[in-house]
Amino acid sequence: MLCPACVSHGLPQAAKLHRTFAEHDVAVIGLHTVFEHHAVMGAEALQAFIHEYRLPFPIGIDQADETGPLPVTMSQWGLRGTPSVVLLDRQGRARLHRFGVVDDLVLGAAIGQLLAESPAVAASVLPDRVGTGKARPACDGEGCVSQ
Amino acid sequence: MLCPACVSHGLPQAAKLHRTFAEHDVAVIGLHTVFEHHAVMGAEALQAFIHEYRLPFPIGIDQADETGPLPVTMSQWGLRGTPSVVLLDRQGRARLHRFGVVDDLVLGAAIGQLLAESPAVAASVLPDRVGTGKARPACDGEGCVSQ
Amino acid sequence: MLCPACVSHGLPQAAKLHRTFAEHDVAVIGLHTVFEHHAVMGAEALQAFIHEYRLPFPIGIDQADETGPLPVTMSQWGLRGTPSVVLLDRQGRARLHRFGVVDDLVLGAAIGQLLAESPAVAASVLPDRVGTGKARPACDGEGCVSQ
Amino acid sequence: MLCPACVSHGLPQAAKLHRTFAEHDVAVIGLHTVFEHHAVMGAEALQAFIHEYRLPFPIGIDQADETGPLPVTMSQWGLRGTPSVVLLDRQGRARLHRFGVVDDLVLGAAIGQLLAESPAVAASVLPDRVGTGKARPACDGEGCVSQ
């Protein structure tokens, strides 16, 4: 919300992830981690922000920690600040964990690698994007021949 | 060269691919497919263009076809125009084949899927990007617990 | 604050105005006009927003109107929403009044026209930008000749 | 043509100038100044470039100089390279002369100042952009009052 790089990069990227991939392949969940400006970053402020920015994916509110400024999940996951990206695989393990701006190409490659781990599911992910190549030219060490 | 979407999108994307991935994982090769403006798109013009745009990857020149306006490889591969992206897997098969602007997120995901097909090789691709998760919190249906 | 076009366009434009022109030529003043989400757009929220976005110009808070949702100045000036731009000349008259995104080129031209109305002052505005032309070629209907 | 900053900034800016201002207020004229890569930057190459980039304003070709690499006008005007912007006033005098990328806000302000020098003409330039203020609130040292 009050994080410029989230607003200009992280949230648009999350919204694009949400548009690009099917929900059962990549589920996008936001996490509202308040570690400063607590008084003006409450649930009502978040609700207005989500409304004005038309954010289409669910966003959870990280539970405040009574013993310190960092909320519980942020602290437990070792998130260093915002924006942060964590990719969880189908077993719920964190497989990518990055603080700062992550390029779409890099994030996409990491997602593609995780999707490939469940080929039975992922086979339907990008049907018209990663084709079978059957109507494509056959390529070998000598070059490519049209069929 | 004389393709606005190549200059504004395709070539910067190719250069970013070249910077982002190791050569033995993703080899970027340009293809100069001249199907119009032949007189001003020759090898010398391409050389000057590559120099001024500091293109860091090899670019081949598609062989002209004496019997028509489309050069040989463009015709054999069924490339509809420029920019076009073709992803070849390690066996040389065309696995993604797209005409027009392809978003980095989509292209990255396709590359990630292909990289995952050679896990022994790909394991070294994004070592600090797709981690083992061993130092990460364990997540199950109940939530995430720091370890 | 909770206006996406303000955050992505209006405020960066205002900050650029502030950087580009001398204070005595173009004074940039923000106006925080709250007409919805009142509960989460108060002075403290604005203060945090200004801090995080490093806004370098003064920002006033439009006085709430007890009789309606629009604050006083927004209502009196007929501002239709955010972002809005109002250019005042040196006599305090509103000379440009636009709702929505205004292109830099158009806004710049309007400012240039207003600056030209006070030539004695404006002469010092863009000394190295609008030169005297004395070292420049003389141009007539025949072309330009170096001097 | 083979100047990346021209393609990404200078030419789109020139096209925007052409769209934004009436022809009798701001006449946009391109100048094709070839000082290197002469063999591949001839008239035919320029023609193809103009066609593919849909450039809507006239572009002249700077006359080659038999005695050196710089073409005649580039040399006479002291243009240091590309992109360069020269603003001529109605008397044909060069009033702004810049090498490199010029921000829209700065260029707009310079144009606005020049337009203001011919008020009888310029009065019709931005009729709905720089209004008379007649329907606007009157502002004095006390603030603004709706009328």
Coordinates of C-alpha atoms in Angstrom, one line a residue:
Chain A
M1 CA 0.0 0.0 0.0
L2 CA 2.6 2.6 1.1
C3 CA 5.4 0.7 -0.7
P4 CA 6.2 2.4 -4.0
A5 CA 7.8 -0.6 -5.6
C6 CA 4.8 -2.8 -4.6
V7 CA 2.5 -0.4 -6.3
S8 CA 4.5 0.1 -9.4
H9 CA 5.9 -3.4 -9.9
G10 CA 4.9 -6.1 -7.4
L11 CA 1.1 -5.7 -7.5
P12 CA 0.8 -5.3 -11.3
Q13 CA 3.0 -8.4 -11.6
A14 CA 0.8 -10.3 -9.2
A15 CA -2.3 -9.2 -11.2
K16 CA -0.6 -10.4 -14.4
L17 CA 0.2 -13.7 -12.8
H18 CA -3.4 -14.0 -11.8
R19 CA -4.5 -13.3 -15.4
T20 CA -1.9 -15.4 -17.1
F21 CA -2.2 -18.7 -15.3
A22 CA -5.1 -20.9 -14.4
E23 CA -6.0 -20.8 -10.7
H24 CA -5.2 -24.5 -10.3
D25 CA -1.7 -24.0 -11.7
V26 CA -0.7 -20.8 -10.0
A27 CA -2.7 -19.4 -7.2
V28 CA -1.9 -15.8 -6.4
I29 CA -2.3 -14.7 -2.8
G30 CA -1.3 -11.3 -1.5
L31 CA 0.0 -10.8 2.0
H32 CA -0.4 -7.4 3.7
T33 CA 2.7 -7.2 5.9
V34 CA 2.6 -4.1 8.1
F35 CA 5.9 -3.4 9.8
E36 CA 5.6 0.4 10.0
H37 CA 2.9 3.1 9.7
H38 CA 0.7 0.6 11.6
A39 CA -1.9 3.3 12.4
V40 CA -2.8 4.0 8.8
M41 CA -2.4 0.5 7.3
G42 CA -5.3 -1.3 8.9
A43 CA -7.9 -3.5 7.4
E44 CA -10.1 -0.6 6.3
A45 CA -7.3 1.2 4.6
L46 CA -6.4 -2.0 2.8
Q47 CA -9.9 -2.5 1.7
A48 CA -10.1 0.9 0.1
F49 CA -6.7 0.3 -1.5
I50 CA -7.8 -3.0 -3.0
H51 CA -11.0 -1.4 -4.2
E52 CA -9.3 1.5 -6.0
Y53 CA -6.6 -0.6 -7.5
R54 CA -9.1 -3.3 -8.6
L55 CA -6.8 -6.1 -7.2
P56 CA -8.4 -9.3 -8.4
F57 CA -6.7 -11.9 -6.1
P58 CA -7.2 -12.6 -2.4
I59 CA -5.0 -10.7 0.1
G60 CA -4.5 -11.8 3.6
I61 CA -3.5 -9.6 6.5
D62 CA -0.4 -10.7 8.3
Q63 CA -1.1 -11.1 12.1
A64 CA 0.5 -8.4 14.2
D65 CA 3.0 -9.5 16.7
E66 CA 2.5 -8.1 20.2
T67 CA 6.2 -8.4 21.0
G68 CA 7.7 -6.5 18.0
P69 CA 7.1 -4.4 14.9
L70 CA 7.2 -7.3 12.4
P71 CA 4.0 -9.3 11.9
V72 CA 4.0 -13.0 12.5
T73 CA 4.3 -14.5 9.0
M74 CA 6.7 -11.9 7.8
S75 CA 8.9 -12.8 10.8
Q76 CA 8.6 -16.5 10.5
W77 CA 9.3 -16.6 6.8
G78 CA 12.2 -14.3 7.1
L79 CA 10.7 -11.7 4.7
R80 CA 13.1 -8.8 4.6
G81 CA 10.7 -6.2 3.4
T82 CA 8.4 -5.3 0.6
P83 CA 7.9 -6.3 -2.1
S84 CA 8.8 -9.9 -1.6
V85 CA 7.9 -13.0 -3.6
V86 CA 7.6 -16.5 -2.3
L87 CA 6.8 -19.4 -4.7
L88 CA 5.3 -22.4 -3.0
D89 CA 5.2 -25.8 -4.8
R90 CA 2.3 -28.2 -4.7
Q91 CA 3.7 -29.7 -1.6
G92 CA 3.6 -26.3 0.1
R93 CA 7.4 -25.9 0.2
A94 CA 8.9 -22.4 -0.4
R95 CA 11.0 -22.9 -3.6
L96 CA 11.7 -19.3 -4.5
H97 CA 12.1 -16.6 -2.0
R98 CA 13.1 -13.1 -3.2
F99 CA 13.1 -9.6 -1.7
G100 CA 12.8 -6.7 -4.1
V101 CA 11.8 -6.5 -7.8
V102 CA 11.9 -9.8 -9.6
D103 CA 11.9 -9.6 -13.4
D104 CA 9.0 -11.3 -15.2
L105 CA 11.3 -13.4 -17.2
V106 CA 13.0 -14.8 -14.1
L107 CA 9.7 -15.3 -12.2
G108 CA 8.2 -16.9 -15.2
A109 CA 11.1 -19.4 -15.6
A110 CA 10.8 -20.3 -11.9
I111 CA 7.1 -20.9 -12.3
G112 CA 7.6 -22.9 -15.4
Q113 CA 10.1 -25.2 -13.6
L114 CA 7.6 -25.8 -10.8
L115 CA 4.8 -26.4 -13.2
A116 CA 6.9 -29.0 -15.0
E117 CA 7.2 -31.0 -11.7
S118 CA 3.5 -31.9 -12.1
P119 CA 3.4 -32.8 -15.8
A120 CA 0.0 -34.4 -15.7
V121 CA -1.5 -31.2 -14.5
A122 CA 0.8 -28.8 -16.3
A123 CA 0.2 -30.4 -19.6
S124 CA -3.0 -28.4 -19.8
V125 CA -1.4 -25.1 -18.7
L126 CA 0.0 -23.7 -21.9
P127 CA -1.6 -25.8 -24.6
D128 CA -1.3 -23.2 -27.3
R129 CA 1.9 -21.8 -25.9
V130 CA 4.1 -24.8 -25.7
G131 CA 3.0 -26.8 -28.6
T132 CA 3.7 -30.4 -29.5
G133 CA 5.7 -29.2 -32.5
K134 CA 3.9 -31.7 -34.7
A135 CA 3.2 -29.2 -37.5
R136 CA 6.6 -27.7 -37.1
P137 CA 9.8 -28.3 -39.1
A138 CA 12.0 -31.2 -37.9
C139 CA 15.3 -29.9 -36.7
D140 CA 18.5 -31.9 -36.4
G141 CA 22.2 -31.1 -36.4
E142 CA 21.9 -30.4 -40.1
G143 CA 19.3 -27.7 -39.8
C144 CA 15.5 -27.5 -40.1
V145 CA 13.4 -29.2 -42.8
S146 CA 9.8 -28.3 -43.5
Q147 CA 7.5 -31.2 -43.4
Chain B
M1 CA 15.6 -3.8 -38.2
L2 CA 12.7 -2.1 -40.0
C3 CA 10.2 -3.8 -37.7
P4 CA 9.0 -1.4 -34.9
A5 CA 7.8 -4.2 -32.6
C6 CA 11.2 -6.0 -33.0
V7 CA 13.1 -2.9 -32.0
S8 CA 10.9 -1.9 -29.1
H9 CA 10.1 -5.4 -27.8
G10 CA 11.6 -8.5 -29.5
L11 CA 15.2 -7.5 -29.5
P12 CA 15.3 -6.1 -26.0
Q13 CA 13.6 -9.3 -24.8
A14 CA 16.2 -11.4 -26.7
A15 CA 19.0 -9.4 -25.1
K16 CA 17.5 -9.9 -21.7
L17 CA 17.2 -13.6 -22.3
H18 CA 20.9 -13.6 -23.2
R19 CA 21.8 -11.8 -20.0
T20 CA 19.5 -13.8 -17.8
F21 CA 20.3 -17.4 -18.7
A22 CA 23.5 -19.2 -19.0
E23 CA 24.5 -20.0 -22.6
H24 CA 24.3 -23.7 -22.1
D25 CA 20.7 -23.4 -20.8
V26 CA 19.2 -20.9 -23.2
A27 CA 21.1 -20.0 -26.4
V28 CA 19.8 -16.9 -28.0
I29 CA 20.1 -16.8 -31.8
G30 CA 18.6 -14.0 -33.9
L31 CA 17.3 -14.6 -37.4
H32 CA 17.3 -11.7 -39.9
T33 CA 14.3 -12.6 -42.1
V34 CA 14.0 -10.2 -45.0
F35 CA 10.7 -10.5 -46.8
E36 CA 10.3 -6.9 -47.9
H37 CA 12.6 -3.9 -48.4
H38 CA 15.2 -6.3 -49.6
A39 CA 17.4 -3.6 -51.1
V40 CA 18.0 -1.9 -47.8
M41 CA 18.1 -4.8 -45.5
G42 CA 21.3 -6.5 -46.6
A43 CA 24.2 -7.7 -44.6
E44 CA 25.9 -4.4 -44.3
A45 CA 22.8 -2.6 -43.1
L46 CA 22.3 -5.4 -40.5
Q47 CA 25.9 -5.1 -39.4
A48 CA 25.4 -1.3 -38.7
F49 CA 22.2 -2.0 -36.9
I50 CA 23.8 -4.6 -34.7
H51 CA 26.6 -2.3 -33.9
E52 CA 24.4 0.7 -33.0
Y53 CA 22.0 -1.4 -30.9
R54 CA 24.8 -3.3 -29.2
L55 CA 23.1 -6.6 -29.8
P56 CA 25.1 -9.2 -27.8
F57 CA 23.9 -12.5 -29.4
P58 CA 24.7 -14.1 -32.8
I59 CA 22.3 -13.2 -35.6
G60 CA 22.0 -15.3 -38.7
I61 CA 20.8 -14.1 -42.1
D62 CA 17.9 -16.1 -43.5
Q63 CA 18.8 -17.3 -47.0
A64 CA 16.9 -15.5 -49.8
D65 CA 14.7 -17.7 -51.9
E66 CA 15.0 -17.2 -55.6
T67 CA 11.5 -18.2 -56.2
G68 CA 9.6 -15.9 -53.8
P69 CA 9.8 -13.0 -51.4
L70 CA 10.1 -15.1 -48.2
P71 CA 13.5 -16.3 -47.3
V72 CA 14.1 -20.1 -46.9
T73 CA 14.0 -20.7 -43.2
M74 CA 11.1 -18.3 -42.6
S75 CA 9.1 -20.2 -45.2
Q76 CA 10.1 -23.7 -44.0
W77 CA 9.3 -22.9 -40.4
G78 CA 6.0 -21.2 -41.2
L79 CA 7.0 -17.9 -39.6
R80 CA 4.2 -15.5 -40.3
G81 CA 6.1 -12.3 -39.8
T82 CA 8.2 -10.3 -37.3
P83 CA 8.7 -10.5 -34.4
S84 CA 8.4 -14.3 -34.0
V85 CA 9.8 -16.4 -31.3
V86 CA 10.6 -20.1 -31.6
L87 CA 11.8 -22.1 -28.6
L88 CA 13.7 -25.3 -29.5
D89 CA 14.3 -27.9 -26.9
R90 CA 17.6 -29.8 -26.4
Q91 CA 16.5 -32.3 -29.1
G92 CA 16.1 -29.5 -31.6
R93 CA 12.3 -29.7 -31.7
A94 CA 10.3 -26.5 -31.9
R95 CA 8.2 -26.4 -28.8
L96 CA 6.9 -22.9 -28.7
H97 CA 6.2 -21.0 -31.9
R98 CA 4.6 -17.5 -31.6
F99 CA 4.1 -14.6 -33.9
G100 CA 3.9 -11.1 -32.3
V101 CA 4.7 -9.8 -28.9
V102 CA 5.1 -12.5 -26.2
D103 CA 5.0 -11.4 -22.6
D104 CA 8.1 -12.0 -20.5
L105 CA 6.1 -13.9 -18.0
V106 CA 4.7 -16.3 -20.6
L107 CA 8.0 -16.8 -22.4
G108 CA 9.8 -17.3 -19.0
A109 CA 7.2 -20.0 -18.0
A110 CA 7.7 -21.8 -21.3
I111 CA 11.5 -21.7 -20.9
G112 CA 11.2 -22.9 -17.3
Q113 CA 9.1 -25.9 -18.5
L114 CA 11.7 -26.8 -21.1
L115 CA 14.6 -26.4 -18.6
A116 CA 12.9 -28.7 -16.2
E117 CA 13.0 -31.5 -18.8
S118 CA 16.7 -31.7 -18.3
P119 CA 16.8 -31.6 -14.5
A120 CA 20.4 -32.7 -14.3
V121 CA 21.4 -29.6 -16.3
A122 CA 18.7 -27.3 -15.1
A123 CA 19.5 -27.8 -11.5
S124 CA 22.4 -25.4 -11.9
V125 CA 20.4 -22.8 -13.8
L126 CA 18.7 -20.8 -11.1
P127 CA 20.6 -21.9 -8.0
D128 CA 19.8 -18.8 -6.0
R129 CA 16.5 -18.3 -7.6
V130 CA 14.7 -21.6 -7.1
G131 CA 16.1 -22.8 -3.9
T132 CA 15.8 -26.1 -2.2
G133 CA 13.6 -24.5 0.4
K134 CA 15.7 -26.2 3.2
A135 CA 16.0 -22.9 5.2
R136 CA 12.5 -22.0 4.5
P137 CA 9.4 -22.4 6.8
A138 CA 7.5 -25.6 6.5
C139 CA 4.0 -25.1 5.2
D140 CA 1.1 -27.5 5.6
G141 CA -2.6 -27.1 5.6
E142 CA -2.4 -25.3 9.0
G143 CA -0.1 -22.6 7.8
C144 CA 3.6 -22.0 7.9
V145 CA 6.0 -22.6 10.7
S146 CA 9.5 -21.1 11.0
Q147 CA 12.2 -23.7 11.5
Chain C
M1 CA -3.1 8.5 -2.3
L2 CA -5.7 6.0 -3.2
C3 CA -6.0 7.3 -6.8
P4 CA -4.0 5.0 -9.2
A5 CA -3.6 7.7 -11.9
C6 CA -2.3 10.2 -9.3
V7 CA 0.3 7.7 -8.1
S8 CA 1.4 6.6 -11.6
H9 CA 1.1 9.9 -13.4
G10 CA 0.0 13.0 -11.6
L11 CA 2.4 12.9 -8.7
P12 CA 5.5 12.0 -10.7
Q13 CA 4.6 14.8 -13.1
A14 CA 4.2 17.2 -10.2
A15 CA 7.6 16.1 -8.8
K16 CA 9.1 16.6 -12.3
L17 CA 7.6 20.1 -12.5
H18 CA 9.2 20.8 -9.1
R19 CA 12.6 19.7 -10.3
T20 CA 12.4 21.3 -13.7
F21 CA 11.4 24.9 -12.9
A22 CA 12.6 27.4 -10.4
E23 CA 10.3 27.9 -7.5
H24 CA 9.7 31.6 -8.4
D25 CA 8.6 30.6 -11.9
V26 CA 6.5 27.5 -11.2
A27 CA 5.4 26.8 -7.6
V28 CA 4.1 23.3 -7.2
I29 CA 1.5 22.8 -4.5
G30 CA -0.4 19.5 -4.0
L31 CA -4.0 19.4 -2.7
H32 CA -5.2 16.4 -0.9
T33 CA -8.9 16.3 -1.8
V34 CA -10.7 13.5 0.0
F35 CA -14.2 12.8 -1.3
E36 CA -14.4 9.1 -0.4
H37 CA -12.6 6.7 1.9
H38 CA -12.5 9.6 4.4
A39 CA -11.7 7.3 7.4
V40 CA -8.4 6.1 5.9
M41 CA -7.3 9.3 4.1
G42 CA -6.6 11.5 7.1
A43 CA -3.5 13.6 7.8
E44 CA -1.5 10.8 9.4
A45 CA -2.1 8.5 6.3
L46 CA -1.1 11.4 4.0
Q47 CA 2.0 12.0 6.1
A48 CA 3.1 8.4 5.7
F49 CA 2.3 8.4 2.0
I50 CA 4.4 11.6 1.5
H51 CA 7.2 10.1 3.4
E52 CA 7.3 6.8 1.5
Y53 CA 6.9 8.5 -1.9
R54 CA 9.5 11.2 -1.1
L55 CA 7.2 13.9 -2.4
P56 CA 9.3 17.1 -2.4
F57 CA 6.6 19.8 -2.7
P58 CA 4.1 21.1 -0.1
I59 CA 0.7 19.4 0.0
G60 CA -2.3 21.0 1.5
I61 CA -5.3 19.2 2.9
D62 CA -8.6 20.3 1.5
Q63 CA -11.0 21.3 4.3
A64 CA -13.8 18.8 4.8
D65 CA -17.3 20.2 4.2
E66 CA -19.8 19.3 6.9
T67 CA -22.6 19.4 4.5
G68 CA -21.4 17.0 1.9
P69 CA -18.8 14.5 0.7
L70 CA -16.7 17.0 -1.3
P71 CA -14.2 19.1 0.5
V72 CA -14.4 22.9 0.3
T73 CA -11.8 23.8 -2.3
M74 CA -12.6 20.9 -4.5
S75 CA -16.2 22.0 -4.5
Q76 CA -15.5 25.7 -5.0
W77 CA -13.1 25.1 -7.8
G78 CA -15.3 22.6 -9.6
L79 CA -12.7 19.9 -9.5
R80 CA -14.4 16.8 -11.0
G81 CA -12.0 14.3 -9.4
T82 CA -8.4 13.2 -9.2
P83 CA -6.0 13.8 -10.7
S84 CA -6.7 17.3 -11.6
V85 CA -4.4 20.1 -12.6
V86 CA -5.0 23.8 -12.2
L87 CA -2.5 26.4 -13.4
L88 CA -2.7 29.7 -11.8
D89 CA -1.0 32.7 -13.4
R90 CA 0.9 35.4 -11.4
Q91 CA -2.3 37.2 -10.7
G92 CA -3.8 34.1 -9.2
R93 CA -6.2 33.4 -12.0
A94 CA -6.9 29.8 -13.0
R95 CA -5.7 29.6 -16.6
L96 CA -5.7 25.9 -17.2
H97 CA -8.1 23.5 -15.5
R98 CA -8.0 19.9 -16.4
F99 CA -9.3 16.7 -15.0
G100 CA -7.5 13.5 -15.8
V101 CA -4.1 12.8 -17.2
V102 CA -2.5 15.7 -19.0
D103 CA 0.5 15.0 -21.2
D104 CA 3.8 16.6 -20.3
L105 CA 4.0 18.3 -23.7
V106 CA 0.7 20.0 -23.3
L107 CA 1.2 21.0 -19.7
G108 CA 4.7 22.3 -20.6
A109 CA 3.3 24.4 -23.5
A110 CA 0.7 25.9 -21.2
I111 CA 3.3 26.7 -18.6
G112 CA 5.6 28.2 -21.3
Q113 CA 2.8 30.5 -22.4
L114 CA 2.1 31.7 -18.9
L115 CA 5.8 32.2 -18.2
A116 CA 6.1 34.3 -21.4
E117 CA 3.5 36.7 -19.9
S118 CA 6.1 37.9 -17.4
P119 CA 9.1 38.2 -19.8
A120 CA 11.2 40.2 -17.3
V121 CA 11.0 37.3 -14.9
A122 CA 10.8 34.5 -17.4
A123 CA 13.9 35.6 -19.3
S124 CA 15.9 33.9 -16.6
V125 CA 13.8 30.7 -16.6
L126 CA 15.4 28.7 -19.3
P127 CA 18.6 30.5 -20.1
D128 CA 20.4 27.6 -21.6
R129 CA 17.2 26.1 -23.0
V130 CA 15.8 28.9 -25.1
G131 CA 18.9 30.6 -26.3
T132 CA 19.3 34.0 -28.0
G133 CA 20.2 32.2 -31.1
K134 CA 23.2 34.6 -31.6
A135 CA 25.6 31.8 -32.4
R136 CA 23.0 30.0 -34.6
P137 CA 22.7 30.0 -38.3
A138 CA 20.5 32.5 -39.9
C139 CA 17.5 31.0 -41.7
D140 CA 15.5 32.5 -44.5
G141 CA 13.4 31.1 -47.3
E142 CA 16.5 29.9 -49.0
G143 CA 17.7 27.7 -46.1
C144 CA 20.1 28.2 -43.3
V145 CA 23.6 29.6 -43.4
S146 CA 26.2 29.2 -40.7
Q147 CA 27.6 32.5 -39.4
Chain D
M1 CA 17.2 5.4 -38.3
L2 CA 20.3 3.6 -36.8
C3 CA 20.1 5.9 -33.7
P4 CA 18.5 4.1 -30.8
A5 CA 17.6 7.2 -28.9
C6 CA 16.0 8.7 -32.0
V7 CA 13.9 5.6 -32.5
S8 CA 12.9 5.3 -28.8
H9 CA 12.6 8.9 -27.9
G10 CA 13.2 11.6 -30.6
L11 CA 10.9 10.3 -33.3
P12 CA 7.9 9.4 -31.0
Q13 CA 8.3 12.9 -29.5
A14 CA 8.3 14.5 -32.9
A15 CA 5.2 12.5 -33.9
K16 CA 3.5 13.6 -30.7
L17 CA 4.4 17.3 -31.4
H18 CA 2.9 16.8 -34.8
R19 CA -0.3 15.4 -33.3
T20 CA -0.6 17.9 -30.5
F21 CA -0.1 21.2 -32.2
A22 CA -1.7 22.7 -35.3
E23 CA 0.5 22.8 -38.3
H24 CA 0.5 26.7 -38.4
D25 CA 1.7 26.8 -34.8
V26 CA 4.3 24.1 -34.7
A27 CA 5.6 22.7 -38.0
V28 CA 7.5 19.5 -37.4
I29 CA 10.3 18.7 -39.9
G30 CA 12.7 15.8 -39.6
L31 CA 16.2 16.0 -40.8
H32 CA 18.0 12.8 -41.8
T33 CA 21.7 13.6 -40.9
V34 CA 24.0 10.8 -42.0
F35 CA 27.4 11.1 -40.6
E36 CA 28.3 7.4 -40.4
H37 CA 27.1 4.2 -42.0
H38 CA 26.6 6.2 -45.2
A39 CA 26.2 3.1 -47.4
V40 CA 23.1 1.8 -45.7
M41 CA 21.4 5.1 -44.8
G42 CA 20.5 6.3 -48.2
A43 CA 17.1 7.7 -49.5
E44 CA 15.7 4.2 -50.2
A45 CA 16.5 3.0 -46.7
L46 CA 15.0 6.1 -45.2
Q47 CA 11.9 5.7 -47.3
A48 CA 11.4 2.1 -46.0
F49 CA 12.0 3.3 -42.4
I50 CA 9.5 6.1 -42.7
H51 CA 7.0 3.7 -44.1
E52 CA 7.4 1.0 -41.4
Y53 CA 7.4 3.6 -38.5
R54 CA 4.4 5.5 -40.1
L55 CA 6.2 8.8 -39.5
P56 CA 3.6 11.5 -40.3
F57 CA 5.7 14.6 -40.8
P58 CA 8.1 15.6 -43.7
I59 CA 11.7 14.5 -43.4
G60 CA 14.5 16.1 -45.4
I61 CA 17.8 14.5 -46.2
D62 CA 20.8 16.5 -45.2
Q63 CA 23.1 17.1 -48.2
A64 CA 26.3 15.1 -48.1
D65 CA 29.5 17.1 -47.9
E66 CA 32.2 16.0 -50.3
T67 CA 34.9 17.3 -48.1
G68 CA 34.0 15.5 -44.8
P69 CA 31.8 12.9 -43.1
L70 CA 29.3 15.5 -41.7
P71 CA 26.5 16.6 -44.0
V72 CA 26.1 20.3 -44.8
T73 CA 23.3 21.4 -42.6
M74 CA 24.5 19.3 -39.6
S75 CA 27.8 21.0 -39.9
Q76 CA 26.5 24.5 -40.5
W77 CA 24.1 24.3 -37.6
G78 CA 26.6 22.8 -35.3
L79 CA 24.5 19.7 -34.6
R80 CA 26.7 17.5 -32.4
G81 CA 24.9 14.3 -33.1
T82 CA 21.5 12.5 -33.0
P83 CA 19.0 13.1 -31.7
S84 CA 19.1 16.9 -31.8
V85 CA 16.2 19.3 -31.5
V86 CA 16.2 22.8 -32.9
L87 CA 13.3 25.1 -32.4
L88 CA 12.9 28.0 -34.9
D89 CA 10.7 30.9 -34.1
R90 CA 8.4 32.6 -36.7
Q91 CA 11.3 34.7 -37.9
G92 CA 13.3 31.6 -38.6
R93 CA 15.8 32.1 -35.8
A94 CA 17.0 29.1 -33.8
R95 CA 15.8 29.7 -30.3
L96 CA 16.4 26.3 -28.7
H97 CA 19.2 24.0 -29.8
R98 CA 19.7 20.8 -27.8
F99 CA 21.6 17.6 -28.4
G100 CA 20.3 14.4 -26.7
V101 CA 17.0 13.5 -25.1
V102 CA 14.9 16.5 -24.2
D103 CA 12.1 16.0 -21.8
D104 CA 8.6 16.7 -23.0
L105 CA 8.0 19.1 -20.2
V106 CA 11.0 21.2 -21.1
L107 CA 10.3 21.1 -24.8
G108 CA 6.7 22.0 -24.2
A109 CA 7.6 25.0 -22.1
A110 CA 10.0 26.3 -24.7
I111 CA 7.3 25.9 -27.4
G112 CA 4.8 27.6 -25.2
Q113 CA 7.1 30.5 -24.7
L114 CA 7.6 30.9 -28.5
L115 CA 3.9 30.6 -29.2
A116 CA 3.3 33.4 -26.7
E117 CA 5.4 35.7 -28.8
S118 CA 2.7 35.7 -31.5
P119 CA -0.4 36.1 -29.2
A120 CA -2.7 36.9 -32.1
V121 CA -2.0 33.5 -33.6
A122 CA -1.3 31.6 -30.5
A123 CA -4.6 32.6 -29.0
S124 CA -6.2 29.9 -31.0
V125 CA -3.6 27.2 -30.2
L126 CA -4.8 25.8 -26.9
P127 CA -8.4 27.2 -26.6
D128 CA -9.6 24.5 -24.3
R129 CA -6.3 24.0 -22.7
V130 CA -5.4 27.5 -21.5
G131 CA -8.8 28.9 -20.8
T132 CA -9.8 32.4 -20.1
G133 CA -10.6 31.4 -16.5
K134 CA -14.0 33.1 -16.8
A135 CA -15.9 30.2 -15.3
R136 CA -13.2 29.5 -12.7
P137 CA -13.0 30.7 -9.2
A138 CA -11.4 34.0 -8.5
C139 CA -8.2 33.6 -6.5
D140 CA -6.5 36.3 -4.4
G141 CA -4.2 36.4 -1.4
E142 CA -7.1 35.2 0.7
G143 CA -7.8 32.1 -1.3
C144 CA -10.2 31.1 -4.0
V145 CA -13.9 31.8 -4.2
S146 CA -16.4 30.1 -6.4
Q147 CA -18.3 32.4 -8.7

